Coordinates of C-alpha atoms in Angstrom, one line a residue:
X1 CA 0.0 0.0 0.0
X2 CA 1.4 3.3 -0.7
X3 CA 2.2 5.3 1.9
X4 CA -0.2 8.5 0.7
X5 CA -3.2 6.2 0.6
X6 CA -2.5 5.6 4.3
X7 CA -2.8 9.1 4.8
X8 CA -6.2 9.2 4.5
X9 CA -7.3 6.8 7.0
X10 CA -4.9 9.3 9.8
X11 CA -6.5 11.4 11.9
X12 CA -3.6 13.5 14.2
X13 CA -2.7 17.0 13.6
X14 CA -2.3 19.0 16.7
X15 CA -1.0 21.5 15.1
X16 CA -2.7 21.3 11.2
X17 CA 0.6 20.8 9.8
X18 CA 0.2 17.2 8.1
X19 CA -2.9 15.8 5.8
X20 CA -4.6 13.5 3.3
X21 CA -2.4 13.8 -0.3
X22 CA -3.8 12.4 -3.9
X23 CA -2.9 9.2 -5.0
X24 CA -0.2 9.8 -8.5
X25 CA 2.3 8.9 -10.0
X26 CA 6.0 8.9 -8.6
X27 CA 7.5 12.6 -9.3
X28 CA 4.3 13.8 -10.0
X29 CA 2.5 12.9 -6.6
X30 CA 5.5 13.9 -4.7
X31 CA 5.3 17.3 -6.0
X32 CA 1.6 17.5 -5.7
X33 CA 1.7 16.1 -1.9
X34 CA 3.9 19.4 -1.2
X35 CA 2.3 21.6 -2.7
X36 CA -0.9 20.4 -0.8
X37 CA 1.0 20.5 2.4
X38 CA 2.3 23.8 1.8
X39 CA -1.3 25.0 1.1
X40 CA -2.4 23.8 4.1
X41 CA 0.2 25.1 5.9
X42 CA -0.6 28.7 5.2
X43 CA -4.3 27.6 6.5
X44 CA -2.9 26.0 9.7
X45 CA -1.7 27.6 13.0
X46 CA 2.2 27.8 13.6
X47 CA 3.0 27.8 17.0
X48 CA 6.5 26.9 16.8
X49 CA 7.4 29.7 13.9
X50 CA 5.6 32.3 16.8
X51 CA 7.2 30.7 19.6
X52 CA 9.8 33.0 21.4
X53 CA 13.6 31.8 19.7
X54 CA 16.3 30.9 22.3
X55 CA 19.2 33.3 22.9
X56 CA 22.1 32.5 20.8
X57 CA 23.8 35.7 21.3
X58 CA 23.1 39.0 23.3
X59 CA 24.0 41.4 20.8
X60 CA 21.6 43.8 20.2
X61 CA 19.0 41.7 22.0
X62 CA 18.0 45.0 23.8
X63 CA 15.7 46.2 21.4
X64 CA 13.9 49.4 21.2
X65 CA 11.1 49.6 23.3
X66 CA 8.3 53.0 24.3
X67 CA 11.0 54.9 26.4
X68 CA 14.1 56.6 25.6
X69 CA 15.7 55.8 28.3
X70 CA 15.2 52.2 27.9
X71 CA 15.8 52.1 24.3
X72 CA 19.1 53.8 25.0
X73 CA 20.5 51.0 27.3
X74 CA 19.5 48.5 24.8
X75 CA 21.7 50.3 22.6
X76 CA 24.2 50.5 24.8
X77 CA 24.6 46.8 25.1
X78 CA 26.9 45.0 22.7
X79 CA 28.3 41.7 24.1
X80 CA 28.3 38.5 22.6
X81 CA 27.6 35.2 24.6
X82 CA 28.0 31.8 23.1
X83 CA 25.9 29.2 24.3
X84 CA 27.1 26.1 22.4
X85 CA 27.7 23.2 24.1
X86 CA 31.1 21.9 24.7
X87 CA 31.8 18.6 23.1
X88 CA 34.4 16.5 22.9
X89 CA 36.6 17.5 19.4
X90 CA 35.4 14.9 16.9
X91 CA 36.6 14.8 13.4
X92 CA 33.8 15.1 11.0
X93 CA 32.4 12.1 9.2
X94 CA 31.6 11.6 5.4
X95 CA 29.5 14.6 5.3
X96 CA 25.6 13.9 3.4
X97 CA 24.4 16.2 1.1
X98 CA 21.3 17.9 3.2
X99 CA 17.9 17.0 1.1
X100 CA 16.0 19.7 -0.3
X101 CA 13.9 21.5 2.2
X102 CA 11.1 24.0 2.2
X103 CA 11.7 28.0 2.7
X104 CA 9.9 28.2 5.7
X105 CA 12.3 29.7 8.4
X106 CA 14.5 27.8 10.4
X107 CA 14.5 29.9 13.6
X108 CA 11.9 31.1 15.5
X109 CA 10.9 34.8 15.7
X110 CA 13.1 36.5 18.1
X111 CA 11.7 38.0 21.6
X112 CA 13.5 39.1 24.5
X113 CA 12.4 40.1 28.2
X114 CA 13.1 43.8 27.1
X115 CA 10.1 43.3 24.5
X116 CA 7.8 42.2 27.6
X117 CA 8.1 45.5 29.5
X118 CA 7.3 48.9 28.8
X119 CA 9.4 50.6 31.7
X120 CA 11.8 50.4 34.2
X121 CA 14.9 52.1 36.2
X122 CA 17.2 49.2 36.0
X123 CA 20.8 49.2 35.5
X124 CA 22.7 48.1 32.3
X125 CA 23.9 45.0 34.1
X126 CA 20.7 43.9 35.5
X127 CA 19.0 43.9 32.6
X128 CA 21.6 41.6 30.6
X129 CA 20.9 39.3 34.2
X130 CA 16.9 39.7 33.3
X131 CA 17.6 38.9 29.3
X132 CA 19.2 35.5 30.0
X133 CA 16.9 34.6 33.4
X134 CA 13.8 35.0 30.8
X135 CA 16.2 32.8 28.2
X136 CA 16.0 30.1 30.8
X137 CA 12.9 30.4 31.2
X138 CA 11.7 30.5 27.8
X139 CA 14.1 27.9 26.3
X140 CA 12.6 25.0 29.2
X141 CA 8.8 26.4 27.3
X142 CA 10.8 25.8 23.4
X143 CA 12.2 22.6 24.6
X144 CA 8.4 21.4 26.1
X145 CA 6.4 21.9 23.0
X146 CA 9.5 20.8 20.7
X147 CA 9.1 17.3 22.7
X148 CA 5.8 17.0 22.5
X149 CA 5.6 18.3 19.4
X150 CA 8.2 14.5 18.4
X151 CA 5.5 12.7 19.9
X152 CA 2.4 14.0 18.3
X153 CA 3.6 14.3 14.4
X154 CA 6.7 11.6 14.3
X155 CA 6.0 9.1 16.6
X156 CA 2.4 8.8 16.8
X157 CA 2.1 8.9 12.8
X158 CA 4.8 6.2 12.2
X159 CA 3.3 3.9 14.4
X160 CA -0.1 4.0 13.4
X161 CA 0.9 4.1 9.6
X162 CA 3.1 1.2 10.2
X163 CA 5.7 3.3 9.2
X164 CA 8.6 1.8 11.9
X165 CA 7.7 -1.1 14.2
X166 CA 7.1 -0.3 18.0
X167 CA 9.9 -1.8 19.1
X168 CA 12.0 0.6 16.4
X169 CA 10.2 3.2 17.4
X170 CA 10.9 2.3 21.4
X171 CA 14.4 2.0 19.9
X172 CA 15.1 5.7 18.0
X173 CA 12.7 7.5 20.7
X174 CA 13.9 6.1 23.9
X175 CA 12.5 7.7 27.4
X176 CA 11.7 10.8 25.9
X177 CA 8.5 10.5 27.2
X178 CA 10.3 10.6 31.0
X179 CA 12.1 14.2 30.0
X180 CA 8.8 16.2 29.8
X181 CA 7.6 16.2 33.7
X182 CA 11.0 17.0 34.6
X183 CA 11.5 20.4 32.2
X184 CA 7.4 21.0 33.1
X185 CA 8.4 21.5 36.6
X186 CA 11.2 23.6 36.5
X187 CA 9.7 26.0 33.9
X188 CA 6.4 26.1 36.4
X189 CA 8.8 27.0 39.3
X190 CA 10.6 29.5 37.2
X191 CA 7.3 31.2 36.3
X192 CA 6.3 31.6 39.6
X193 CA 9.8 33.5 40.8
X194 CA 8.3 36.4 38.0
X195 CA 6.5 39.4 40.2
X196 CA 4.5 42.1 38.5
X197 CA 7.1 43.9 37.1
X198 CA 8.2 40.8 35.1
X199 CA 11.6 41.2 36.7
X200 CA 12.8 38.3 38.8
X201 CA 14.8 38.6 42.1
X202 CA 16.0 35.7 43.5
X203 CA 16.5 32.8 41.4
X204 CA 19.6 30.9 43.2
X205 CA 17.2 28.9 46.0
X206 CA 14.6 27.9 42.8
X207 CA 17.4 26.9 40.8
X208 CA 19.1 24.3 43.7
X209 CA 15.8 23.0 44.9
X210 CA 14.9 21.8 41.1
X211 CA 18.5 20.7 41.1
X212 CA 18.3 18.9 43.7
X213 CA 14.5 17.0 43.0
X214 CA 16.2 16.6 39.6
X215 CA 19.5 15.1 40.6
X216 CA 18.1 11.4 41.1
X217 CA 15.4 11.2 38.6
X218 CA 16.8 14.4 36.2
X219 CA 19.9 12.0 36.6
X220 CA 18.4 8.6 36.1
X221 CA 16.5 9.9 33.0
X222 CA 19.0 11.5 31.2
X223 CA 21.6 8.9 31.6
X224 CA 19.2 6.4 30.2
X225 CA 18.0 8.7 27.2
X226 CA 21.5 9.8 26.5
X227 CA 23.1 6.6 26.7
X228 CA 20.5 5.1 24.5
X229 CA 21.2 8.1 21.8
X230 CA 24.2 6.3 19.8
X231 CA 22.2 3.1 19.4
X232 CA 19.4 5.6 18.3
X233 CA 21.1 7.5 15.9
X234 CA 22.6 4.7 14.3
X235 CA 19.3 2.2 13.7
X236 CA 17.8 5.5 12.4
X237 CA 20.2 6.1 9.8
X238 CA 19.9 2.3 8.2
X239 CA 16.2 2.9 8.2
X240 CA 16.0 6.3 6.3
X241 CA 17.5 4.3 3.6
X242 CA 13.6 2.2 3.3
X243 CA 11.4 4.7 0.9
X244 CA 8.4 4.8 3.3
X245 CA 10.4 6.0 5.9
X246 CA 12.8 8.5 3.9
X247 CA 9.3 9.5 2.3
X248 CA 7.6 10.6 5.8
X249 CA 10.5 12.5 7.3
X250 CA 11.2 14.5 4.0
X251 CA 7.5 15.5 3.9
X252 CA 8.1 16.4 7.3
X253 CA 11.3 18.4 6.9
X254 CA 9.5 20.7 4.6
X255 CA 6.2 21.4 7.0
X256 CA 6.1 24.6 8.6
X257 CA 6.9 23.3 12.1
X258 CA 9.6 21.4 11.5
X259 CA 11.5 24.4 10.8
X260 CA 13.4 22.7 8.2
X261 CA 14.8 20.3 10.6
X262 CA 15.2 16.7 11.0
X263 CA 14.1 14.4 13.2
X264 CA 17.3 13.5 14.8
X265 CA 17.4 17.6 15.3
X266 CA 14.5 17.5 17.8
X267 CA 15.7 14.0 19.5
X268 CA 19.1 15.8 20.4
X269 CA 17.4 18.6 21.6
X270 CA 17.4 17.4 25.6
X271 CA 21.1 16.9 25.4
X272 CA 22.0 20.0 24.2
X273 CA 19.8 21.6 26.2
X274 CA 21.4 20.1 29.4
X275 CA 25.2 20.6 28.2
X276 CA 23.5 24.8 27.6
X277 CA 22.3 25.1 31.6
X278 CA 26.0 25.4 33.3
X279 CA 26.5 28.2 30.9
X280 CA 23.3 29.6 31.4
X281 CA 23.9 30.2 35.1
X282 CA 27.7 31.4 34.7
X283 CA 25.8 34.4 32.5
X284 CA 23.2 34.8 35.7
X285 CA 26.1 34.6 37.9
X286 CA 28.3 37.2 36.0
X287 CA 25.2 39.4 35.8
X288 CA 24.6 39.1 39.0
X289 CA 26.1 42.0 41.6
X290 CA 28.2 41.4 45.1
X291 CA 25.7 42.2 47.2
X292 CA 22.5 40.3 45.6
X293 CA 21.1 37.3 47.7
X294 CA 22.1 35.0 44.6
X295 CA 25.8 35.5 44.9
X296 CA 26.1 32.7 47.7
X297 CA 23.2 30.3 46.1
X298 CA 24.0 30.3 42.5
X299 CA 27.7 28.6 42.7
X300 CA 26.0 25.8 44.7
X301 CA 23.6 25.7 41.6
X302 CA 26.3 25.9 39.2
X303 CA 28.3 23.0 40.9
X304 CA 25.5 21.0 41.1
X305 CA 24.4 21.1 37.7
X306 CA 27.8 20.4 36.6
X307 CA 27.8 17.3 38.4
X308 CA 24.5 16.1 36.5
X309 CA 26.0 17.4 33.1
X310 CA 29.2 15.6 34.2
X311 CA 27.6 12.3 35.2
X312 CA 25.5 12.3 32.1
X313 CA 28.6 12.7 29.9
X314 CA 30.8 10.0 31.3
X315 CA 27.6 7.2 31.0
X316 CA 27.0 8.4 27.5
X317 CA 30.9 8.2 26.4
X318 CA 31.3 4.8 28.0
X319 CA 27.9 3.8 26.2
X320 CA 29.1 5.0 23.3
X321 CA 32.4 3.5 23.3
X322 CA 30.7 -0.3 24.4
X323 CA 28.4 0.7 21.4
X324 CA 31.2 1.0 18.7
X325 CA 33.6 -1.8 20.3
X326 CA 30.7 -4.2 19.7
X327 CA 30.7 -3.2 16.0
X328 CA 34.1 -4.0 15.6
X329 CA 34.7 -7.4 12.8
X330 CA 38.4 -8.8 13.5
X331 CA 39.5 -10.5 10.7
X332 CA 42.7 -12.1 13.0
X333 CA 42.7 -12.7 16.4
X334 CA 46.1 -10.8 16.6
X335 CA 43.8 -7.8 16.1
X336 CA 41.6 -8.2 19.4
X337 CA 44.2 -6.3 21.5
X338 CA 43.2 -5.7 25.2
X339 CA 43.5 -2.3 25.2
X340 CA 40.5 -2.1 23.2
X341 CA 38.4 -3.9 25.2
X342 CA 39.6 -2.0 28.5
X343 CA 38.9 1.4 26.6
X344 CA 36.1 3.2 28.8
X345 CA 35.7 6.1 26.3
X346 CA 36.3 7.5 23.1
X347 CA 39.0 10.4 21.7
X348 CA 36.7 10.8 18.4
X349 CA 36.3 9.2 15.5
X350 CA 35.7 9.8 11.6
X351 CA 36.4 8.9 8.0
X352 CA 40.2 9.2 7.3
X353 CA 42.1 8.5 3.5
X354 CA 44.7 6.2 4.2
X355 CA 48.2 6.3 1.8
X356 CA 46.3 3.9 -0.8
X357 CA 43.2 6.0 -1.6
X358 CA 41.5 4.3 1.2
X359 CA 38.1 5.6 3.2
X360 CA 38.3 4.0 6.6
X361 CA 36.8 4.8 9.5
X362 CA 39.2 5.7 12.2
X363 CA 38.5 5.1 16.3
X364 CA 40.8 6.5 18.8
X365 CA 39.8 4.6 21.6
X366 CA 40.8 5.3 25.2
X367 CA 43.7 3.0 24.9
X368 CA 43.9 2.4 21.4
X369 CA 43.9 3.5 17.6
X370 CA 41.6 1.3 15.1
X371 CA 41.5 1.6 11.6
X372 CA 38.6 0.4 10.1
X373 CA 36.2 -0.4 6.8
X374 CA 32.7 0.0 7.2
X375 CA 30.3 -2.4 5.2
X376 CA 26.6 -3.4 5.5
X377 CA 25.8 -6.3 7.7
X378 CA 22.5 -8.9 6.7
X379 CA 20.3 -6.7 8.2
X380 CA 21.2 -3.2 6.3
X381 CA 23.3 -2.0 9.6
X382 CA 26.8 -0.4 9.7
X383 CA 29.5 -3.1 11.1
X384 CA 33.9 -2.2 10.7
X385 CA 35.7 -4.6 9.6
X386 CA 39.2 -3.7 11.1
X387 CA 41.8 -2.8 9.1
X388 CA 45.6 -4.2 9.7
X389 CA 46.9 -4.1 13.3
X390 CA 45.3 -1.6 15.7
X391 CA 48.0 0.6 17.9
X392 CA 48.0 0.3 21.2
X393 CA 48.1 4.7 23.0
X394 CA 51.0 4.3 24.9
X395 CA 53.1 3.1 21.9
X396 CA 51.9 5.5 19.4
X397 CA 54.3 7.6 17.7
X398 CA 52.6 10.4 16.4
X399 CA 54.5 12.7 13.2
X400 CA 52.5 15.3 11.7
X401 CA 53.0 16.0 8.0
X402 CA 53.6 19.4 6.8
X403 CA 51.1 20.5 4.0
X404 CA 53.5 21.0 0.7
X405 CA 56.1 18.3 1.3
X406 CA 56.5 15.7 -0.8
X407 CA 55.2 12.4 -1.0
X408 CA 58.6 10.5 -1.5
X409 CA 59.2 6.8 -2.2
X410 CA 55.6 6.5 -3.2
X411 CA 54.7 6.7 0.3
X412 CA 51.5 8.1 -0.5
X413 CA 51.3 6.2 -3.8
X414 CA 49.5 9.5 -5.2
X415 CA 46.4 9.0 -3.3
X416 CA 46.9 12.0 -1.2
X417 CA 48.9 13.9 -4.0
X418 CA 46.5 14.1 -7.2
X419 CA 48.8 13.1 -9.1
X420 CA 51.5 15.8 -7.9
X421 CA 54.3 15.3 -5.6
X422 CA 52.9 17.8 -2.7
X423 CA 50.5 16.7 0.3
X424 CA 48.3 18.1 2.4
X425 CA 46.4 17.7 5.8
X426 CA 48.7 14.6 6.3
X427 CA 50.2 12.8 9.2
X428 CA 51.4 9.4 10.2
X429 CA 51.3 7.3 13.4
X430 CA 53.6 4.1 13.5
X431 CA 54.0 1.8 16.6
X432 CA 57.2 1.3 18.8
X433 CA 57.8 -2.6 20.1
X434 CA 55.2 -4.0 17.8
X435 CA 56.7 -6.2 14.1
X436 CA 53.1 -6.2 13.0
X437 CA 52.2 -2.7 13.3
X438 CA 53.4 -1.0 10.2
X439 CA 53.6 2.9 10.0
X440 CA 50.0 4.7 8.7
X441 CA 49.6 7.5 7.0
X442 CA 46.6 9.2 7.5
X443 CA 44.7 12.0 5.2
X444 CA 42.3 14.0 7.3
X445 CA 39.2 16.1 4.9
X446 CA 40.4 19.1 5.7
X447 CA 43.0 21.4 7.9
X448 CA 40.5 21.5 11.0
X449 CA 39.9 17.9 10.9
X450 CA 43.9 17.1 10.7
X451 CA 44.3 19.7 13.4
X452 CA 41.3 17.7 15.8
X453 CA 43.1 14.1 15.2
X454 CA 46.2 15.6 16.1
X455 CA 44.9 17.1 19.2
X456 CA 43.0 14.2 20.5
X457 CA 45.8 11.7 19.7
X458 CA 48.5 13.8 21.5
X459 CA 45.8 14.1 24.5
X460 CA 45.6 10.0 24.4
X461 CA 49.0 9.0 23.7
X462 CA 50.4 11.2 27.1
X463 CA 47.5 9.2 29.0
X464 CA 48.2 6.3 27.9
X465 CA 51.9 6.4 29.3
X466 CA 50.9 7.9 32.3
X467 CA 48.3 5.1 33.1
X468 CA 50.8 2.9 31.7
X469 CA 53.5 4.2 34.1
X470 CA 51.5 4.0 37.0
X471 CA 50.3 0.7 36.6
X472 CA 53.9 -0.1 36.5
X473 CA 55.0 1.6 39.6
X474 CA 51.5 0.1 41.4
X475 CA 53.3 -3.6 40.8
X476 CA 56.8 -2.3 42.4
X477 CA 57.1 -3.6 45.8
X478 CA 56.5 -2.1 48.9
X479 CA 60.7 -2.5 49.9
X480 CA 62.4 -3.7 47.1
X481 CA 65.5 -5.8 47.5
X482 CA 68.8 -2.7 47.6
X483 CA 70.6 -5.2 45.2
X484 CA 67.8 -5.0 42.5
X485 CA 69.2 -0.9 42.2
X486 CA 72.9 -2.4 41.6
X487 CA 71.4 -4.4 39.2
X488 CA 69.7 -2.4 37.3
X489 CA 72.3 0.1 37.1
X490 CA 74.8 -2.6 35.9
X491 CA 72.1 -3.3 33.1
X492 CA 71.6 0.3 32.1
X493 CA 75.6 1.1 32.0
X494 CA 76.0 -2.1 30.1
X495 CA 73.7 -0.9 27.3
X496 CA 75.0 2.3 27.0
X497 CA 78.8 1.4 26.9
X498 CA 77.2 -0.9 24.3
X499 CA 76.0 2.3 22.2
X500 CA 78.9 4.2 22.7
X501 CA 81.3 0.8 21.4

């Protein structure tokens, strides 16, 4: 049954935003179902397009308001405050070409708490403390009707159409259904701490007695959720290759309220969100003067949603890492090193060119480097085959590759080259200790990317060797034998009259 003809028998729209197309041909009915849905879209209400956009940056977010006075401060005010979250470096993957979206607009109309007032007599700095306390308050009422939003026009639809099973569905979606309460509760508290004025005073005690509710089942939730994310994103990449389902979530992508975004855009939104609180309230707390009651309760609220960010990152890298090690095909047995399977975490990973022409698929494990091959399993999912002899951290040696030197010895075989003798975003890791290991050179897409691997491995390989080097001393004894000294000087004086000789 074509997927249009089970439109018709749908009743769900919330919002107005999906409906009923004709039955056609291919190309033709494609193009008539979005024209139909853009019709109706102009018919139907928009609440996300007229829902208040989150603070990316405060410049200029004073806007001119009835009095002078008012309008002069906003003026005044020209700061800029990033609140993207910070992520481990990860080299970039094979990047997809984007599919072709509507021209609805992708952000929301901008508001700020200087359009909600009329008047005041408050000072420059307290007003950049009121724009990014209404922020908080605003984004937790965004992040609300996005989620619900998932559940009434994805997840709903596809499971009724047949679209994905339950259990995928249970699968991409995860506990986002346990997120909601949690954000409903503190944007209820938040609402309450607004007085008549629409300013807010004290927002420290609010913020710590949500934090710490949230702590166990904020905690519990997120680490579940989170954790469940990589799993997630990767089923729902191998089904967006089925046409039903790539069908859906394009007509989706160019509805009005999707804002031309993706699916996966809205099921990352509770992580981001959570990584964007700590530097939320560092803004509140810089806004904030000596002598207001907040200065002594918002570092408590600070530290203690750093230790829920904190928590939630180490349980999603470690599920993360499990996630990927499991997808690892050895073709030898000399290949299953331990270090891999004692890595907790993961550096990054990405698509590298290795000195052949090569894409692989490169992880930098806590402990180890593996270069892999992805291919298709039965099932239409993503498995790595590994590729040669994986390098244990600690052993690594690490030579970046300036851009313009050449090749030499057909190293690079003229895979990197182009056919000319220069290279570029190059660099090569080889293995001390280990015959198999041969040395790898490694072509990164561009001069960030290089710049990232380089980073990250330098980061692993130092601990490595210190974990290495204190596992070693751990195994010393207590009071080694004195002679054990003499002989280990003998050796060492040996080997280097040796060298001199």
């Amino acid at each position: 049954t074509h997927l249009t003809s089970l439109y018709l028998s749908l009743s769900f729209n919330p919002f107005g935003v999906l409906s009923p197309a004709p039955h056609r041909q291919d190309d033709e009915e494609e193009e008539d179902e979005r024209g139909i849905m853009s019709d109706l879209m102009k018919d139907s209400e928009e609440p996300s397009n007229k829902r208040v956009k989150p603070v990316a940056s405060l410049t200029g977010v004073i806007t001119p308001v009835k009095t002078p006075a008012l309008k002069r401060i906003g003026q005044s005010i020209s700061r800029s405050i990033s609140f993207r979250s910070e992520a481990r470096p990860l080299p970039p993957a094979h990047l997809r070409q984007r599919p072709k979206a509507s021209s609805f607009p992708r952000r929301r109309n901008s508001q700020c708490w200087s359009d909600t007032v009329e008047s005041h007599d408050l000072t420059v700095k307290e007003i950049k403390r009121q724009e990014v306390i209404y922020e908080l308050t605003e984004g937790e009422r965004q992040l609300i009707d996005d989620l619900s939003l998932v559940k009434k026009v994805y997840y709903e639809p596809m499971l009724k159409l047949d679209i994905l099973t339950e259990s995928e569905l249970g699968q991409i979606f995860g506990t986002l259904d346990s997120l909601i309460p949690l954000h409903q509760d503190l944007l209820s508290r938040l609402e309450r701490l607004r007085g008549s004025e629409k300013t807010v005073g004290e927002v420290g005690p609010t913020l710590i007695r949500t934090g710490s509710w949230l702590q166990f089942p904020c905690l519990e939730a997120y680490v579940t959720y989170c954790c469940n994310q990589v799993g997630a994103k990767a089923l729902l990449d191998q089904k967006k290759n089925e046409k039903r389902v790539e069908h859906f979530l394009r007509l989706c992508q160019e509805s009005s309220f999707s804002r031309k975004l993706d699916l996966w855009n809205f099921l990352d939104l509770p992580r981001s969100r959570l990584v964007k609180y700590p530097l939320l309230l560092k803004e509140i707390q810089k806004c904030t003067p000596p002598d207001h009651p907040d200065e002594d309760t918002l570092p408590d609220a600070l530290e203690l949603i750093q230790s829920i960010v904190a928590e939630v990152n180490k349980k999603t890298g470690e599920a993360e890492c499990q996630f990927y090690r499991r997808g690892l095909s050895y073709l030898e047995d000399s290949q299953r090193l331990p270090e891999i399977q004692q890595s907790r975490f993961l550096y990054c990973h990405g698509e590298l060119k290795s000195s052949k022409g090569q894409r692989l698929h490169v992880f930098l494990f806590e402990l180890a480097l593996v270069l892999s091959r992805p291919v298709e399993d039965r099932d239409g999912g993503q498995v790595f085959n590994v590729y040669r002899q994986p390098l244990p951290n600690a052993l690594i040696n690490l030579e970046e590759i300036p851009d313009g030197e050449a090749g030499g010895g057909g190293t690079f075989r003229g895979a990197f080259t182009g056919g000319n003798d220069k290279v570029k975003n190059c660099f090569r890791v080889s293995s001390r200790g280990r015959s198999k290991a041969h040395p790898y050179s490694l072509q990164a897409n561009d001069s960030f990317s290089k710049q990232q691997w380089i980073t990250c491995l330098r980061q692993a390989i130092v601990q490595s060797r210190d974990k290495m080097a204190q596992t070693s001393q751990s195994r010393l004894p207590l009071h080694p034998d004195p002679a054990l000294y003499h002989m280990a000087e003998l050796s060492l004086g040996s080997s280097s009259d040796m060298v001199e000789q």
